[in-house]
């Protein structure tokens, strides 16, 4: 299996597998079997690093589903992780494109909780106020699945 970076101006089609790589950390997000969302170096590829999109009930939003556990990412104030897909709006994400120095990357934004996911590589993965200052640890790119 190989991965290549794909354009962030084109969100993967629902069902297409991808990994999410942090701009600052250079690590990928991992959906652990204990429902934690963590990071791991990009070089080694494991099944729990793959995600795919599913349209969520609110137009323009998506579930980010783990292809290994089938659980989806959630983000609420002070907490992130993986949970069974439901109609909780803290599971609905939009991909907010970066500009300026963040051109070509995007933020994983949850409009319900008004949070974005970050991965700074030191403190790991968490969330931050979506309306606060924009930092490089809040930006991600897609790494597409290649068979």
PDB file of C-alpha atoms in Angstrom:
ATOM      1  CA  UNK A   1       0.000   0.000   0.000  1.00  0.00           C
ATOM      2  CA  UNK A   2       1.216   3.470  -0.833  1.00  0.00           C
ATOM      3  CA  UNK A   3      -0.259   6.865  -0.130  1.00  0.00           C
ATOM      4  CA  UNK A   4      -0.009  10.101  -2.004  1.00  0.00           C
ATOM      5  CA  UNK A   5      -1.148  13.575  -1.042  1.00  0.00           C
ATOM      6  CA  UNK A   6      -4.250  14.656  -2.915  1.00  0.00           C
ATOM      7  CA  UNK A   7      -5.491  18.155  -3.489  1.00  0.00           C
ATOM      8  CA  UNK A   8      -7.252  19.615  -0.508  1.00  0.00           C
ATOM      9  CA  UNK A   9      -9.419  21.613  -2.866  1.00  0.00           C
ATOM     10  CA  UNK A  10     -11.086  18.298  -3.730  1.00  0.00           C
ATOM     11  CA  UNK A  11     -12.575  16.494  -0.760  1.00  0.00           C
ATOM     12  CA  UNK A  12     -12.496  12.711  -1.282  1.00  0.00           C
ATOM     13  CA  UNK A  13     -15.680  11.157  -2.558  1.00  0.00           C
ATOM     14  CA  UNK A  14     -17.762   9.456   0.138  1.00  0.00           C
ATOM     15  CA  UNK A  15     -16.476   5.904   0.530  1.00  0.00           C
ATOM     16  CA  UNK A  16     -12.916   6.663  -0.696  1.00  0.00           C
ATOM     17  CA  UNK A  17     -10.288   5.667   1.871  1.00  0.00           C
ATOM     18  CA  UNK A  18      -7.738   8.224   3.063  1.00  0.00           C
ATOM     19  CA  UNK A  19      -5.454   9.109   5.967  1.00  0.00           C
ATOM     20  CA  UNK A  20      -5.440  12.534   7.644  1.00  0.00           C
ATOM     21  CA  UNK A  21      -1.958  14.045   8.023  1.00  0.00           C
ATOM     22  CA  UNK A  22      -1.296  16.961  10.378  1.00  0.00           C
ATOM     23  CA  UNK A  23       0.606  19.917   8.919  1.00  0.00           C
ATOM     24  CA  UNK A  24       2.602  20.668  12.087  1.00  0.00           C
ATOM     25  CA  UNK A  25       3.018  17.138  13.429  1.00  0.00           C
ATOM     26  CA  UNK A  26       3.566  15.308  10.111  1.00  0.00           C
ATOM     27  CA  UNK A  27       1.677  12.462  11.800  1.00  0.00           C
ATOM     28  CA  UNK A  28      -1.581  10.802  10.791  1.00  0.00           C
ATOM     29  CA  UNK A  29      -4.737  10.463  12.854  1.00  0.00           C
ATOM     30  CA  UNK A  30      -5.465   7.003  14.271  1.00  0.00           C
ATOM     31  CA  UNK A  31      -8.826   5.625  15.490  1.00  0.00           C
ATOM     32  CA  UNK A  32      -7.817   3.365  18.387  1.00  0.00           C
ATOM     33  CA  UNK A  33      -9.949   0.362  19.393  1.00  0.00           C
ATOM     34  CA  UNK A  34     -10.533   1.983  22.822  1.00  0.00           C
ATOM     35  CA  UNK A  35     -12.283   4.943  21.104  1.00  0.00           C
ATOM     36  CA  UNK A  36      -9.373   7.386  21.429  1.00  0.00           C
ATOM     37  CA  UNK A  37      -8.280   9.531  18.490  1.00  0.00           C
ATOM     38  CA  UNK A  38      -4.470   9.729  18.536  1.00  0.00           C
ATOM     39  CA  UNK A  39      -1.595  10.344  16.117  1.00  0.00           C
ATOM     40  CA  UNK A  40       1.161   8.160  14.690  1.00  0.00           C
ATOM     41  CA  UNK A  41       4.137   8.725  12.338  1.00  0.00           C
ATOM     42  CA  UNK A  42       3.170   8.621   8.648  1.00  0.00           C
ATOM     43  CA  UNK A  43       5.828   6.093   7.632  1.00  0.00           C
ATOM     44  CA  UNK A  44       4.190   2.951   8.995  1.00  0.00           C
ATOM     45  CA  UNK A  45       0.696   2.236   7.708  1.00  0.00           C
ATOM     46  CA  UNK A  46      -1.887   0.357   9.776  1.00  0.00           C
ATOM     47  CA  UNK A  47      -5.589  -0.357   9.253  1.00  0.00           C
ATOM     48  CA  UNK A  48      -6.699   2.011  12.040  1.00  0.00           C
ATOM     49  CA  UNK A  49      -5.264   5.011  10.133  1.00  0.00           C
ATOM     50  CA  UNK A  50      -7.788   4.788   7.294  1.00  0.00           C
ATOM     51  CA  UNK A  51     -10.974   6.839   7.201  1.00  0.00           C
ATOM     52  CA  UNK A  52     -13.734   7.555   4.719  1.00  0.00           C
ATOM     53  CA  UNK A  53     -16.489  10.146   4.484  1.00  0.00           C
ATOM     54  CA  UNK A  54     -20.224   9.689   4.728  1.00  0.00           C
ATOM     55  CA  UNK A  55     -22.695  12.516   4.202  1.00  0.00           C
ATOM     56  CA  UNK A  56     -24.201  13.665   7.520  1.00  0.00           C
ATOM     57  CA  UNK A  57     -27.827  14.863   7.820  1.00  0.00           C
ATOM     58  CA  UNK A  58     -26.922  18.573   7.739  1.00  0.00           C
ATOM     59  CA  UNK A  59     -26.155  19.573   4.115  1.00  0.00           C
ATOM     60  CA  UNK A  60     -22.436  20.093   3.468  1.00  0.00           C
ATOM     61  CA  UNK A  61     -21.339  18.127   6.540  1.00  0.00           C
ATOM     62  CA  UNK A  62     -19.741  14.705   6.796  1.00  0.00           C
ATOM     63  CA  UNK A  63     -19.165  11.881   9.205  1.00  0.00           C
ATOM     64  CA  UNK A  64     -15.463  10.936   9.277  1.00  0.00           C
ATOM     65  CA  UNK A  65     -15.663   7.168   9.712  1.00  0.00           C
ATOM     66  CA  UNK A  66     -12.854   4.784  10.626  1.00  0.00           C
ATOM     67  CA  UNK A  67     -12.640   1.998   8.064  1.00  0.00           C
ATOM     68  CA  UNK A  68     -11.298  -0.333  10.815  1.00  0.00           C
ATOM     69  CA  UNK A  69     -13.804   0.212  13.663  1.00  0.00           C
ATOM     70  CA  UNK A  70     -16.656   1.778  11.650  1.00  0.00           C
ATOM     71  CA  UNK A  71     -16.967   4.417  14.400  1.00  0.00           C
ATOM     72  CA  UNK A  72     -16.966   8.136  13.600  1.00  0.00           C
ATOM     73  CA  UNK A  73     -14.961  11.051  14.958  1.00  0.00           C
ATOM     74  CA  UNK A  74     -16.712  13.404  17.368  1.00  0.00           C
ATOM     75  CA  UNK A  75     -15.585  16.778  18.712  1.00  0.00           C
ATOM     76  CA  UNK A  76     -17.270  18.540  21.607  1.00  0.00           C
ATOM     77  CA  UNK A  77     -15.855  21.156  23.955  1.00  0.00           C
ATOM     78  CA  UNK A  78     -12.878  19.579  25.705  1.00  0.00           C
ATOM     79  CA  UNK A  79     -13.346  16.072  24.273  1.00  0.00           C
ATOM     80  CA  UNK A  80     -12.665  14.222  21.028  1.00  0.00           C
ATOM     81  CA  UNK A  81     -12.708  10.571  20.119  1.00  0.00           C
ATOM     82  CA  UNK A  82     -14.550   7.839  18.278  1.00  0.00           C
ATOM     83  CA  UNK A  83     -18.183   6.834  18.799  1.00  0.00           C
ATOM     84  CA  UNK A  84     -20.908   4.798  17.119  1.00  0.00           C
ATOM     85  CA  UNK A  85     -22.466   6.777  14.266  1.00  0.00           C
ATOM     86  CA  UNK A  86     -25.602   8.563  15.450  1.00  0.00           C
ATOM     87  CA  UNK A  87     -27.424  11.822  14.915  1.00  0.00           C
ATOM     88  CA  UNK A  88     -25.333  13.751  17.448  1.00  0.00           C
ATOM     89  CA  UNK A  89     -24.213  16.926  15.727  1.00  0.00           C
ATOM     90  CA  UNK A  90     -20.785  16.762  17.371  1.00  0.00           C
ATOM     91  CA  UNK A  91     -20.090  14.080  14.725  1.00  0.00           C
ATOM     92  CA  UNK A  92     -20.809  16.368  11.719  1.00  0.00           C
ATOM     93  CA  UNK A  93     -17.733  17.985  10.163  1.00  0.00           C
ATOM     94  CA  UNK A  94     -16.961  20.509   7.461  1.00  0.00           C
ATOM     95  CA  UNK A  95     -13.562  20.918   5.816  1.00  0.00           C
ATOM     96  CA  UNK A  96     -12.508  24.537   6.166  1.00  0.00           C
ATOM     97  CA  UNK A  97      -9.830  25.389   3.570  1.00  0.00           C
ATOM     98  CA  UNK A  98      -6.735  27.252   4.697  1.00  0.00           C
ATOM     99  CA  UNK A  99      -5.466  30.481   3.183  1.00  0.00           C
ATOM    100  CA  UNK A 100      -2.149  32.317   3.156  1.00  0.00           C
ATOM    101  CA  UNK A 101       0.503  30.140   4.798  1.00  0.00           C
ATOM    102  CA  UNK A 102      -2.118  27.389   5.241  1.00  0.00           C
ATOM    103  CA  UNK A 103      -3.100  27.283   1.555  1.00  0.00           C
ATOM    104  CA  UNK A 104      -3.532  23.672   0.420  1.00  0.00           C
ATOM    105  CA  UNK A 105      -4.573  22.428   3.882  1.00  0.00           C
ATOM    106  CA  UNK A 106      -7.855  22.428   5.774  1.00  0.00           C
ATOM    107  CA  UNK A 107      -9.290  22.401   9.284  1.00  0.00           C
ATOM    108  CA  UNK A 108     -11.652  19.678  10.563  1.00  0.00           C
ATOM    109  CA  UNK A 109     -14.394  21.919  11.906  1.00  0.00           C
ATOM    110  CA  UNK A 110     -17.442  20.943  13.923  1.00  0.00           C
ATOM    111  CA  UNK A 111     -19.954  23.786  13.676  1.00  0.00           C
ATOM    112  CA  UNK A 112     -22.164  22.446  16.472  1.00  0.00           C
ATOM    113  CA  UNK A 113     -19.446  22.523  19.144  1.00  0.00           C
ATOM    114  CA  UNK A 114     -17.566  25.330  17.350  1.00  0.00           C
ATOM    115  CA  UNK A 115     -14.320  23.373  17.620  1.00  0.00           C
ATOM    116  CA  UNK A 116     -11.517  22.301  15.294  1.00  0.00           C
ATOM    117  CA  UNK A 117      -9.278  19.278  15.752  1.00  0.00           C
ATOM    118  CA  UNK A 118      -5.565  19.865  16.263  1.00  0.00           C
ATOM    119  CA  UNK A 119      -2.479  17.636  16.211  1.00  0.00           C
ATOM    120  CA  UNK A 120       0.703  19.334  17.350  1.00  0.00           C
ATOM    121  CA  UNK A 121       2.814  16.189  17.645  1.00  0.00           C
ATOM    122  CA  UNK A 122       3.760  16.816  21.290  1.00  0.00           C
ATOM    123  CA  UNK A 123       0.528  17.045  23.260  1.00  0.00           C
ATOM    124  CA  UNK A 124      -1.166  14.786  20.749  1.00  0.00           C
ATOM    125  CA  UNK A 125      -4.641  15.247  19.332  1.00  0.00           C
ATOM    126  CA  UNK A 126      -7.298  17.519  20.828  1.00  0.00           C
ATOM    127  CA  UNK A 127      -9.657  20.324  19.931  1.00  0.00           C
ATOM    128  CA  UNK A 128      -9.650  24.111  20.064  1.00  0.00           C
ATOM    129  CA  UNK A 129     -12.142  26.954  19.703  1.00  0.00           C
ATOM    130  CA  UNK A 130     -12.925  27.180  15.978  1.00  0.00           C
ATOM    131  CA  UNK A 131     -13.339  30.955  16.212  1.00  0.00           C
ATOM    132  CA  UNK A 132     -10.026  31.468  18.031  1.00  0.00           C
ATOM    133  CA  UNK A 133      -6.565  32.048  16.620  1.00  0.00           C
ATOM    134  CA  UNK A 134      -5.600  29.801  13.694  1.00  0.00           C
ATOM    135  CA  UNK A 135      -2.438  27.749  14.250  1.00  0.00           C
ATOM    136  CA  UNK A 136      -0.557  25.279  12.035  1.00  0.00           C
ATOM    137  CA  UNK A 137      -1.509  22.335  14.285  1.00  0.00           C
ATOM    138  CA  UNK A 138      -5.154  22.787  13.211  1.00  0.00           C
ATOM    139  CA  UNK A 139      -4.468  22.051   9.533  1.00  0.00           C
ATOM    140  CA  UNK A 140      -4.520  18.680   7.788  1.00  0.00           C
ATOM    141  CA  UNK A 141      -4.162  17.131   4.346  1.00  0.00           C
ATOM    142  CA  UNK A 142      -5.630  13.986   2.817  1.00  0.00           C
ATOM    143  CA  UNK A 143      -3.341  11.057   2.038  1.00  0.00           C
ATOM    144  CA  UNK A 144      -5.178   8.932  -0.509  1.00  0.00           C
ATOM    145  CA  UNK A 145      -5.273   5.145  -0.572  1.00  0.00           C
ATOM    146  CA  UNK A 146      -3.382   3.536  -3.461  1.00  0.00           C
ATOM    147  CA  UNK A 147      -3.639  -0.240  -3.913  1.00  0.00           C
TER     148      UNK A 147
END
